[in-house]
Amino acid sequence: MKLSRVWIIRAAAVIGVLGVLALAGTGYRRWKKRPGPGRMADEASRAPRTRFVAPDEDYYHAMDRGAKLDLEENQGRNTWMVWSAGNDLFWDWLAHQSAGSFDLLKVVSSYDPDKDTRLSSDQRERLRQIYNFRHDNRLATLGAVNEPCYEQAVEGDPRRYGLWLDQRKLDCVPDPFANEEKYPGVPIGLRGRLNPLGSQYGAPSGVIGLRLFPNPDFHDEAVLKWNAVRYYTDPSYYLSKDLVRPYRVGVTCAFCHAGLDPASLPVDVNDPQWENISSTTGSQYLRMDRIGMWQGDPSQFAYQLLHATRPGSVDMSLVATDHINNPTAIGAIFHVAARMEMARATGKETLAGASLQNRQMSTYVAGGPLAAFFEEPATVWTPRLGSAAMDSSGILAGVNRAFAELGIFSEEWLFHFNPLLGGRPQLPFDLGVARRSSAYWNQTETLTPNVVRFLMRAEAPPVRSGPPVDRTASTRGKLVFAERCAGCHSSKLPSPPAEADLGNCTGNYLDCWNRYWNWTHSQEFRSRMEKLVMADDFLDKNYLSTDLRVPLQVVGTNACTALASNGTAGNLWDAFTSQTYKTLPSAGSITYYDPETGAKREMKLPGGGRGYVRPPSLAGLWFSAPYLNNNSLGSFEPNPSPDARQAAFQSGMEQLLWPEKRERDEKLGDKIPGKIDRTTAVSRLQLPARAVPGESSEDLAIGPIPAGTPVGLLANLDLLSPKALPLLLRMKKELKTEADFAKFTGELFELSACPDYVVNRGHYFGTGLDGDLALTDQQKRDLIEFLKLF
């Protein structure tokens, strides 16, 4: 049969197209298997594991002053305390990436060189310098809270690979959440085969909020190479990035949020009972410098950065960096029900795009109060979470994001940013991908509605311990509070006129704010507010904040909190911020200061969500000093006793109301209104090649960096700027001596993502520096007396 030429050409074309499609299909399948964003599955999904058991024992019944919880609330508290959602993988990854400088297994150890009989005197002396933390001094050295029922290890435990892990007391009942029969762990690698399976909630480590999981990679060669003696004594061993540890450590909400109950302290703060623990007081003494770099080496700039993070504060954008050093205080959580009630009045937000994918409480409850915070298609009434009021897509979304921030689904998450170092644009966290590919995420979304129910039971802070309050003075102080403080720090307010109602703001938010702010300075507001404050029940169920977005220029505090950018459009937490947040106008301009000369500069704040701060709640003020968003105001007292807390409170209040008492900068003195965090020793900055902008294959070592260098010069360097890489390469080449560093400070300052380095400035209300009439000294003392009751 004779084939036409046209037919042959057409057949060849079809075969060619099919060939291309076949190659494309093969290429697509290979692409799908290649690691990258949107193509990852977490360990639980790969196991595969789709079902988890909710934690239902009432093990923590003595906590929280014996609060009586129903089944759902109890499951919520248990989730808060023991669910780490598979993030042990992330924290183990970080230990490898840091070559052992970060190591949570060291943090939970109680290795004591003085009890190690195998050491020489020289070894013992060297190791004493770095192993100065253990069970019996953990609160003072690390700020972490010991779990009840544990006592200090006195030797390596042969049942646990020779590790110096604290020992559970024999008279204590077992931790029910470590039961792998009821709560079977995820069988991945050799976990559940040659290695123990463990529990989905891990085993207690002896430190609240840190849970131990069998390491699925601990097998064969790793087992043969494991040496517990060298793990504690030999830096060439424990600082190897290839070291495989027998356990991975998971981090739960409780690590930052649970703490000693200020009104029920144990005799020994390192040996508490559960009745001495509050799940929402906050870990006020947590020291991120030693948690993050357990050796505490001041010659490393990374340690200097963490050392500038004051006890009881943490930079939640440290890992997913926005090139801004922004440690914020770990706030106590009280009066959540009152906060939710307030949200119905002033917490209205509009959702759009990815934020519409968030689950709301109405997804899980058919009716009742918790179902009333979302209205189709896109309106949510929500507390605004975070110091910059960023989380704004519903309370449930805010709780879920906390688990993401702690490292859930890190297989995917780590492709969305360059951890710790930055230097490349972020990609938004994708809720659809998480639900499709992360069993841990799906279980978290199942558990967190009960977390919200539990938090709704977080009621009043503990009653103050200390000398009696002068009731006459505190009554006068109520009037001062009504006039100068309540507009930001009370959830009980007079009903505003329509034009000043921020709950129904339309148009430009800054215009709405200005109308509200003007109203709070009116005689009509103050007269009505005085009546509210004078009522005997004013402090009952009062959240003592408004949760409003306050323009930074009004407060005047350090700008780095307000400039945080991870929640802006297109960045990592895009899905968890509302359209209302993303379309906020610029909050105006602020003044900041040159760190070398003290000269004033001006900057216009960006719009799109940045430039605002949320007033913190004053509930628990009597025990939560130091103050301001970064714990920079007032003395830090490492002793949690009532006397020490009262001393810290008094110091913080006096610095708040008498700014001349605030700490001044060691170099610039009165040229600037406060203190700049500066390095304490000569240090060096090590940047691995992955942190260097562009296609560099070389690590960068920058130094020497002189003692006294503003930490922000390097910590806030915007590595996304095209000028950053040339500057770093010049510094590597030309920086030979400490004196050489001075020629780079100007350029580093100009490239700061946040150029405001004065940490304890602002909040000058009542001092006269805010443009309002200054309070008299007697009025300030009266106000302090009233605040003692908070």
mmCIF file of N, CA and C in Angstrom, residues 71-117:
data_model
loop_
_atom_site.group_PDB
_atom_site.id
_atom_site.type_symbol
_atom_site.label_atom_id
_atom_site.label_comp_id
_atom_site.label_asym_id
_atom_site.label_seq_id
_atom_site.Cartn_x
_atom_site.Cartn_y
_atom_site.Cartn_z
ATOM 1 N N LEU A 71 -13.197 17.222 79.517
ATOM 2 C CA LEU A 71 -12.375 16.327 78.699
ATOM 3 C C LEU A 71 -11.670 17.079 77.579
ATOM 4 N N GLU A 72 -12.388 17.930 76.861
ATOM 5 C CA GLU A 72 -11.791 18.647 75.733
ATOM 6 C C GLU A 72 -10.725 19.628 76.206
ATOM 7 N N GLU A 73 -11.012 20.357 77.277
ATOM 8 C CA GLU A 73 -10.036 21.303 77.813
ATOM 9 C C GLU A 73 -8.789 20.582 78.311
ATOM 10 N N ASN A 74 -8.987 19.427 78.929
ATOM 11 C CA ASN A 74 -7.857 18.644 79.414
ATOM 12 C C ASN A 74 -6.995 18.154 78.252
ATOM 13 N N GLN A 75 -7.636 17.689 77.180
ATOM 14 C CA GLN A 75 -6.872 17.285 76.000
ATOM 15 C C GLN A 75 -6.110 18.479 75.430
ATOM 16 N N GLY A 76 -6.722 19.661 75.479
ATOM 17 C CA GLY A 76 -6.034 20.853 75.004
ATOM 18 C C GLY A 76 -4.797 21.164 75.822
ATOM 19 N N ARG A 77 -4.908 21.071 77.154
ATOM 20 C CA ARG A 77 -3.721 21.322 77.986
ATOM 21 C C ARG A 77 -2.661 20.262 77.738
ATOM 22 N N ASN A 78 -3.067 19.013 77.606
ATOM 23 C CA ASN A 78 -2.093 17.959 77.320
ATOM 24 C C ASN A 78 -1.362 18.215 76.008
ATOM 25 N N THR A 79 -2.102 18.652 74.994
ATOM 26 C CA THR A 79 -1.479 18.991 73.705
ATOM 27 C C THR A 79 -0.453 20.092 73.890
ATOM 28 N N TRP A 80 -0.806 21.107 74.632
ATOM 29 C CA TRP A 80 0.079 22.233 74.956
ATOM 30 C C TRP A 80 1.377 21.744 75.604
ATOM 31 N N MET A 81 1.237 20.729 76.463
ATOM 32 C CA MET A 81 2.374 20.269 77.259
ATOM 33 C C MET A 81 3.252 19.256 76.530
ATOM 34 N N VAL A 82 2.665 18.371 75.697
ATOM 35 C CA VAL A 82 3.465 17.232 75.204
ATOM 36 C C VAL A 82 3.469 17.035 73.696
ATOM 37 N N TRP A 83 2.684 17.777 72.929
ATOM 38 C CA TRP A 83 2.633 17.534 71.475
ATOM 39 C C TRP A 83 3.666 18.408 70.761
ATOM 40 N N SER A 84 4.669 17.766 70.172
ATOM 41 C CA SER A 84 5.690 18.505 69.426
ATOM 42 C C SER A 84 5.539 18.341 67.920
ATOM 43 N N ALA A 85 4.584 17.553 67.479
ATOM 44 C CA ALA A 85 4.162 17.502 66.071
ATOM 45 C C ALA A 85 5.294 17.136 65.115
ATOM 46 N N GLY A 86 6.179 16.259 65.550
ATOM 47 C CA GLY A 86 7.256 15.817 64.660
ATOM 48 C C GLY A 86 8.400 16.792 64.510
ATOM 49 N N ASN A 87 8.427 17.857 65.332
ATOM 50 C CA ASN A 87 9.497 18.846 65.147
ATOM 51 C C ASN A 87 10.838 18.381 65.687
ATOM 52 N N ASP A 88 10.882 17.199 66.320
ATOM 53 C CA ASP A 88 12.178 16.657 66.738
ATOM 54 C C ASP A 88 13.116 16.493 65.540
ATOM 55 N N LEU A 89 12.551 16.245 64.360
ATOM 56 C CA LEU A 89 13.363 16.166 63.144
ATOM 57 C C LEU A 89 14.059 17.488 62.876
ATOM 58 N N PHE A 90 13.320 18.604 63.004
ATOM 59 C CA PHE A 90 13.902 19.915 62.732
ATOM 60 C C PHE A 90 15.013 20.267 63.721
ATOM 61 N N TRP A 91 14.767 20.042 65.010
ATOM 62 C CA TRP A 91 15.768 20.423 66.001
ATOM 63 C C TRP A 91 17.008 19.550 65.895
ATOM 64 N N ASP A 92 16.833 18.304 65.458
ATOM 65 C CA ASP A 92 17.999 17.456 65.206
ATOM 66 C C ASP A 92 18.758 17.942 63.974
ATOM 67 N N TRP A 93 18.024 18.372 62.946
ATOM 68 C CA TRP A 93 18.658 18.950 61.755
ATOM 69 C C TRP A 93 19.500 20.162 62.145
ATOM 70 N N LEU A 94 18.951 20.980 63.047
ATOM 71 C CA LEU A 94 19.668 22.182 63.459
ATOM 72 C C LEU A 94 20.940 21.828 64.229
ATOM 73 N N ALA A 95 20.889 20.766 65.017
ATOM 74 C CA ALA A 95 22.098 20.324 65.717
ATOM 75 C C ALA A 95 23.185 19.928 64.716
ATOM 76 N N HIS A 96 22.789 19.255 63.639
ATOM 77 C CA HIS A 96 23.765 18.893 62.599
ATOM 78 C C HIS A 96 24.290 20.132 61.885
ATOM 79 N N GLN A 97 23.387 21.033 61.509
ATOM 80 C CA GLN A 97 23.796 22.216 60.760
ATOM 81 C C GLN A 97 24.728 23.116 61.562
ATOM 82 N N SER A 98 24.546 23.142 62.865
ATOM 83 C CA SER A 98 25.396 23.984 63.714
ATOM 84 C C SER A 98 26.640 23.250 64.176
ATOM 85 N N ALA A 99 26.820 22.024 63.690
ATOM 86 C CA ALA A 99 27.965 21.198 64.099
ATOM 87 C C ALA A 99 28.029 21.069 65.615
ATOM 88 N N GLY A 100 26.863 20.881 66.233
ATOM 89 C CA GLY A 100 26.823 20.611 67.655
ATOM 90 C C GLY A 100 26.848 21.830 68.552
ATOM 91 N N SER A 101 27.000 23.049 67.979
ATOM 92 C CA SER A 101 26.958 24.247 68.832
ATOM 93 C C SER A 101 25.586 24.413 69.463
ATOM 94 N N PHE A 102 24.545 24.020 68.719
ATOM 95 C CA PHE A 102 23.188 23.930 69.259
ATOM 96 C C PHE A 102 22.899 22.457 69.483
ATOM 97 N N ASP A 103 22.476 22.098 70.686
ATOM 98 C CA ASP A 103 22.257 20.680 70.968
ATOM 99 C C ASP A 103 21.319 20.558 72.172
ATOM 100 N N LEU A 104 20.049 20.297 71.921
ATOM 101 C CA LEU A 104 19.080 20.198 73.005
ATOM 102 C C LEU A 104 19.328 18.981 73.884
ATOM 103 N N LEU A 105 20.018 17.958 73.366
ATOM 104 C CA LEU A 105 20.338 16.810 74.206
ATOM 105 C C LEU A 105 21.359 17.199 75.283
ATOM 106 N N LYS A 106 22.203 18.175 74.983
ATOM 107 C CA LYS A 106 23.099 18.717 76.013
ATOM 108 C C LYS A 106 22.295 19.527 77.034
ATOM 109 N N VAL A 107 21.312 20.278 76.551
ATOM 110 C CA VAL A 107 20.510 21.127 77.439
ATOM 111 C C VAL A 107 19.794 20.286 78.491
ATOM 112 N N VAL A 108 19.317 19.101 78.124
ATOM 113 C CA VAL A 108 18.584 18.266 79.090
ATOM 114 C C VAL A 108 19.516 17.358 79.885
ATOM 115 N N SER A 109 20.813 17.423 79.639
ATOM 116 C CA SER A 109 21.778 16.615 80.379
ATOM 117 C C SER A 109 22.200 17.310 81.667
ATOM 118 N N SER A 110 22.686 16.507 82.607
ATOM 119 C CA SER A 110 23.222 17.035 83.866
ATOM 120 C C SER A 110 24.666 16.567 84.062
ATOM 121 N N TYR A 111 25.415 16.616 82.985
ATOM 122 C CA TYR A 111 26.810 16.170 83.080
ATOM 123 C C TYR A 111 27.580 17.057 84.057
ATOM 124 N N ASP A 112 28.316 16.417 84.961
ATOM 125 C CA ASP A 112 29.074 17.125 85.984
ATOM 126 C C ASP A 112 30.516 16.639 85.965
ATOM 127 N N PRO A 113 31.438 17.466 85.474
ATOM 128 C CA PRO A 113 32.843 17.028 85.418
ATOM 129 C C PRO A 113 33.394 16.627 86.779
ATOM 130 N N ASP A 114 32.902 17.218 87.849
ATOM 131 C CA ASP A 114 33.407 16.884 89.178
ATOM 132 C C ASP A 114 33.009 15.483 89.620
ATOM 133 N N LYS A 115 32.002 14.900 88.959
ATOM 134 C CA LYS A 115 31.582 13.538 89.302
ATOM 135 C C LYS A 115 32.093 12.513 88.287
ATOM 136 N N ASP A 116 32.796 12.990 87.273
ATOM 137 C CA ASP A 116 33.326 12.087 86.246
ATOM 138 C C ASP A 116 34.744 11.683 86.637
ATOM 139 N N THR A 117 34.880 10.466 87.160
ATOM 140 C CA THR A 117 36.163 10.013 87.713
ATOM 141 C C THR A 117 37.207 9.694 86.650
#
